[in-house]
Short mmCIF file of C-alpha atoms in Angstrom, two decimals:
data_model
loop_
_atom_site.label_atom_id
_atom_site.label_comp_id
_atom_site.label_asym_id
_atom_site.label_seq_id
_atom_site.Cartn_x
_atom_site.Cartn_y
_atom_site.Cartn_z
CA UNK A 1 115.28 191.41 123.23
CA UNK A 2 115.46 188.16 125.08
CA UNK A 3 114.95 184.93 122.61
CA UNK A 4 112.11 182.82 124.20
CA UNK A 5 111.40 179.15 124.06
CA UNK A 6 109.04 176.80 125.42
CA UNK A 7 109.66 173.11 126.47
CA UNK A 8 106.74 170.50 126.09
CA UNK A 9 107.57 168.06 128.52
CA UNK A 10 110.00 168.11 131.78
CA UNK A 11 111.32 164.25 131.12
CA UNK A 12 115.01 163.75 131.05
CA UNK A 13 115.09 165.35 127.58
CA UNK A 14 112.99 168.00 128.11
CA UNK A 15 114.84 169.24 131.16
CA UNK A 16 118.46 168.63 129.12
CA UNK A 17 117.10 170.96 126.52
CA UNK A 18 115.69 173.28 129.17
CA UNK A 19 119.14 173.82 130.53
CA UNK A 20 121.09 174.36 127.26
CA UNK A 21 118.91 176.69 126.11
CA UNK A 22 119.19 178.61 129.44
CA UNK A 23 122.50 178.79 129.29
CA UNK A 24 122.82 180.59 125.94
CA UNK A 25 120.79 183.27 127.02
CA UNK A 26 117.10 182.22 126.17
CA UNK A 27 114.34 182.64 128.46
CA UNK A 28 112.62 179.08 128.71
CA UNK A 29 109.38 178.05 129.84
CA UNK A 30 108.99 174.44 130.38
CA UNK A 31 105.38 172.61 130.46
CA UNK A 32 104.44 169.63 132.33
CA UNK A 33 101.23 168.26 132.25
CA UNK A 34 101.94 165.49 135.29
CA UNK A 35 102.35 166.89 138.80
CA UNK A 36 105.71 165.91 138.95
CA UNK A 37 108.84 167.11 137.00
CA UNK A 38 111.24 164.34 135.79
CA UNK A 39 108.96 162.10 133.00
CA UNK A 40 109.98 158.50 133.34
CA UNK A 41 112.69 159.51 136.15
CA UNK A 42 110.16 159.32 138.46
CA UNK A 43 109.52 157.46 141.46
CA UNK A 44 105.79 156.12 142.56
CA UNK A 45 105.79 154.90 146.57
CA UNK A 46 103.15 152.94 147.94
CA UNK A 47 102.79 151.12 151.33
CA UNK A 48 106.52 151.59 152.09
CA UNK A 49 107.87 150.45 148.45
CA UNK A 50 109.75 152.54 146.05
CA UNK A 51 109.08 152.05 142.44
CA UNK A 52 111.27 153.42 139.70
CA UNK A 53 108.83 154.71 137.03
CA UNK A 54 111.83 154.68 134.32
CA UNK A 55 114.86 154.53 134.69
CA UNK A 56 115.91 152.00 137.12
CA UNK A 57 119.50 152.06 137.11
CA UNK A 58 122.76 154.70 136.29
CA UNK A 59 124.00 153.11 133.23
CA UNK A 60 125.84 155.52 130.86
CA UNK A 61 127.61 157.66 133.59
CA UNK A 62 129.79 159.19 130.76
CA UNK A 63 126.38 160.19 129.19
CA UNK A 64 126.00 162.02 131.72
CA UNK A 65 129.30 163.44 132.84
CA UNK A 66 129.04 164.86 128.71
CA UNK A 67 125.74 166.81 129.49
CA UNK A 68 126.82 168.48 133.31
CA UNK A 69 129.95 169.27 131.00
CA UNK A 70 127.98 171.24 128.48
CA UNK A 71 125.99 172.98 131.22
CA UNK A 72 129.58 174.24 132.84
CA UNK A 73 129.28 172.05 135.52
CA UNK A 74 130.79 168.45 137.01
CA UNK A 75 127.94 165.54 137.83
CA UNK A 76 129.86 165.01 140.84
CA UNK A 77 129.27 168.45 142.45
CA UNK A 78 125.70 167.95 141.90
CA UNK A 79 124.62 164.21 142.90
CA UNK A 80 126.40 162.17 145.89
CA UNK A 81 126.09 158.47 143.91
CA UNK A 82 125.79 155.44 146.22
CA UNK A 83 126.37 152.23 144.61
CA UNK A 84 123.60 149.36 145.56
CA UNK A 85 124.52 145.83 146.80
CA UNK A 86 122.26 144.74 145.40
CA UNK A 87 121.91 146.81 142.35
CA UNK A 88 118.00 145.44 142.42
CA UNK A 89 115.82 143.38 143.78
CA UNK A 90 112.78 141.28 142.04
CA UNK A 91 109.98 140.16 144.06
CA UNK A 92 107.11 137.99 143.13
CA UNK A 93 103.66 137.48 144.47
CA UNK A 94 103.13 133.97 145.27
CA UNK A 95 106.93 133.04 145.90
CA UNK A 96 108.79 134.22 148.80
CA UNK A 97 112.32 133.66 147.21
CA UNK A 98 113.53 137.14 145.69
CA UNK A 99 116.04 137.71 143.20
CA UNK A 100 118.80 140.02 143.49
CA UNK A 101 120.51 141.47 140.50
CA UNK A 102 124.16 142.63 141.42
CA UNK A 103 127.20 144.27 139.44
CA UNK A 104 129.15 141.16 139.04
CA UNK A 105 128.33 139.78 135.20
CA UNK A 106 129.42 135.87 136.31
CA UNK A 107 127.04 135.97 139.61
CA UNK A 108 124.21 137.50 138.11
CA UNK A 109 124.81 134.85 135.15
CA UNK A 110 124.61 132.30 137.28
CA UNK A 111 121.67 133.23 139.20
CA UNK A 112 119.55 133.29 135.41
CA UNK A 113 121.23 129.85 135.17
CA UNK A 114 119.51 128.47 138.41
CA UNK A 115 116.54 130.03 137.28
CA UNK A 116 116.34 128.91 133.68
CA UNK A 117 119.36 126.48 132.21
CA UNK A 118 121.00 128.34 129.59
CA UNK A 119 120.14 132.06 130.10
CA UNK A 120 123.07 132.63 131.97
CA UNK A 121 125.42 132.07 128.80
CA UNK A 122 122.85 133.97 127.07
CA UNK A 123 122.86 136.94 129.87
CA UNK A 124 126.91 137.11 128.69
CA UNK A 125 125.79 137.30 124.97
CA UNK A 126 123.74 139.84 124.99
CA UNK A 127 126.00 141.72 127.60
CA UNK A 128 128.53 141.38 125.02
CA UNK A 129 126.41 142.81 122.10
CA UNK A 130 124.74 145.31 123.96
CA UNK A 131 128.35 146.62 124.80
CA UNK A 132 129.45 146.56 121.16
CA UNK A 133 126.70 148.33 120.34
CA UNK A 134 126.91 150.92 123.01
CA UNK A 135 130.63 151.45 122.02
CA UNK A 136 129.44 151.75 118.03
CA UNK A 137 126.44 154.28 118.80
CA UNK A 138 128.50 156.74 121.25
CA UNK A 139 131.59 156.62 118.94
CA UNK A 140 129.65 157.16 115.72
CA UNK A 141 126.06 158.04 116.36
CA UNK A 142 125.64 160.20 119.75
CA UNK A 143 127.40 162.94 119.88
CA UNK A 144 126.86 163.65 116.27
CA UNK A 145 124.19 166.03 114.58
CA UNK A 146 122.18 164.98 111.81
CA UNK A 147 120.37 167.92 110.38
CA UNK A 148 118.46 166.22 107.57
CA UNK A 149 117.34 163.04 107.01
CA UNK A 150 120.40 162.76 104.23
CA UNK A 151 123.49 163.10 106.81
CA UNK A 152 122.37 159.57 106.96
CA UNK A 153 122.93 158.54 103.97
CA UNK A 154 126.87 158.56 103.60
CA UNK A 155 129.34 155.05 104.05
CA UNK A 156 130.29 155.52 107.58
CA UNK A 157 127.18 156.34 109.08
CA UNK A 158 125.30 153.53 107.02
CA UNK A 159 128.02 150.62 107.72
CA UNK A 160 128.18 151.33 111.29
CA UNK A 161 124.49 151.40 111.87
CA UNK A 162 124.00 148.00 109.80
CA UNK A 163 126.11 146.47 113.02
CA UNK A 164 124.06 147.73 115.62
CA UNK A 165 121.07 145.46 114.55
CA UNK A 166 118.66 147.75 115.10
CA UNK A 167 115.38 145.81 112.75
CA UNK A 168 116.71 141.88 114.39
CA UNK A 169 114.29 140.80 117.16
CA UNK A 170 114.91 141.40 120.67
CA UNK A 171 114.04 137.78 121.68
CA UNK A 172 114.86 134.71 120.12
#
């Protein structure tokens, strides 16, 4: 008899689990209660804009390139990837000068430094960390299983996660 299984929620998670459990033989059922599969992935238009509803740009490819991998499958024989110039674009209301956001860490630096003096040294900073800590949670915390609160609680897992600063503020 078929194992069966049913996923609250069609987000990026949702789906992920969804597939995995497909392919080791369960039946799945997956409930949604928007009209629209994806969760946050999602996409609102309105009056010839495109809003992202989530996710707004492809940041951990290899994140990605790991799951299609566990499904049997390569990323790149699903999705044709186009890379923006520029990667985004922010408009506001009552001024008609737009910012672009691009892939180039000194020019987008220096357009937060026209906009506010300092914050494009501080754009680099938190670049930096946010890279650090991206390195320190895939290496030690991602691909990992923790099947009780006390796989926590061991010298690796506990040193590592005091550097990714986690309970600091987000602003200064």
């Amino acid at each position: 008899m078929t194992k069966k299984v049913v996923i609250i929620g069609s987000g990026i998670g949702g789906l992920g689990a969804a597939g995995l459990f497909a392919r080791k033989g369960y039946d799945v059922t997956v409930l949604e209660k928007n009209e629209n599969y994806g969760g946050r992935a999602n996409v609102f238009e309105h009056d010839g804009y495109r809003f992202d509803m989530g996710p707004s740009w492809y940041l951990a490819p290899d994140l990605f390139d790991h799951f299609f991998a566990l499904m049997g499958e390569k990323i790149d024989d699903h999705l044709d990837l186009i890379k923006l110039e520029p990667s985004y674009r922010i408009f506001f209301k009552d001024d008609p000068e737009d910012v672009d956001i691009h892939s180039d860490i000194d020019r987008d630096s220096n357009t937060f430094e026209a906009i506010e003096p300092g914050a494009g040294e501080n754009l680099k900073a938190y670049l930096r960390q946010s890279e650090y800590q991206y390195q320190i949670a895939t290496e030690h915390f991602m691909y990992k299983n923790y099947d009780t609160v006390f796989d926590f609680f061991n010298k690796r897992v506990m040193t590592e996660g005091q550097k990714l600063s986690v309970f600091s503020k987000m602003h200064a």
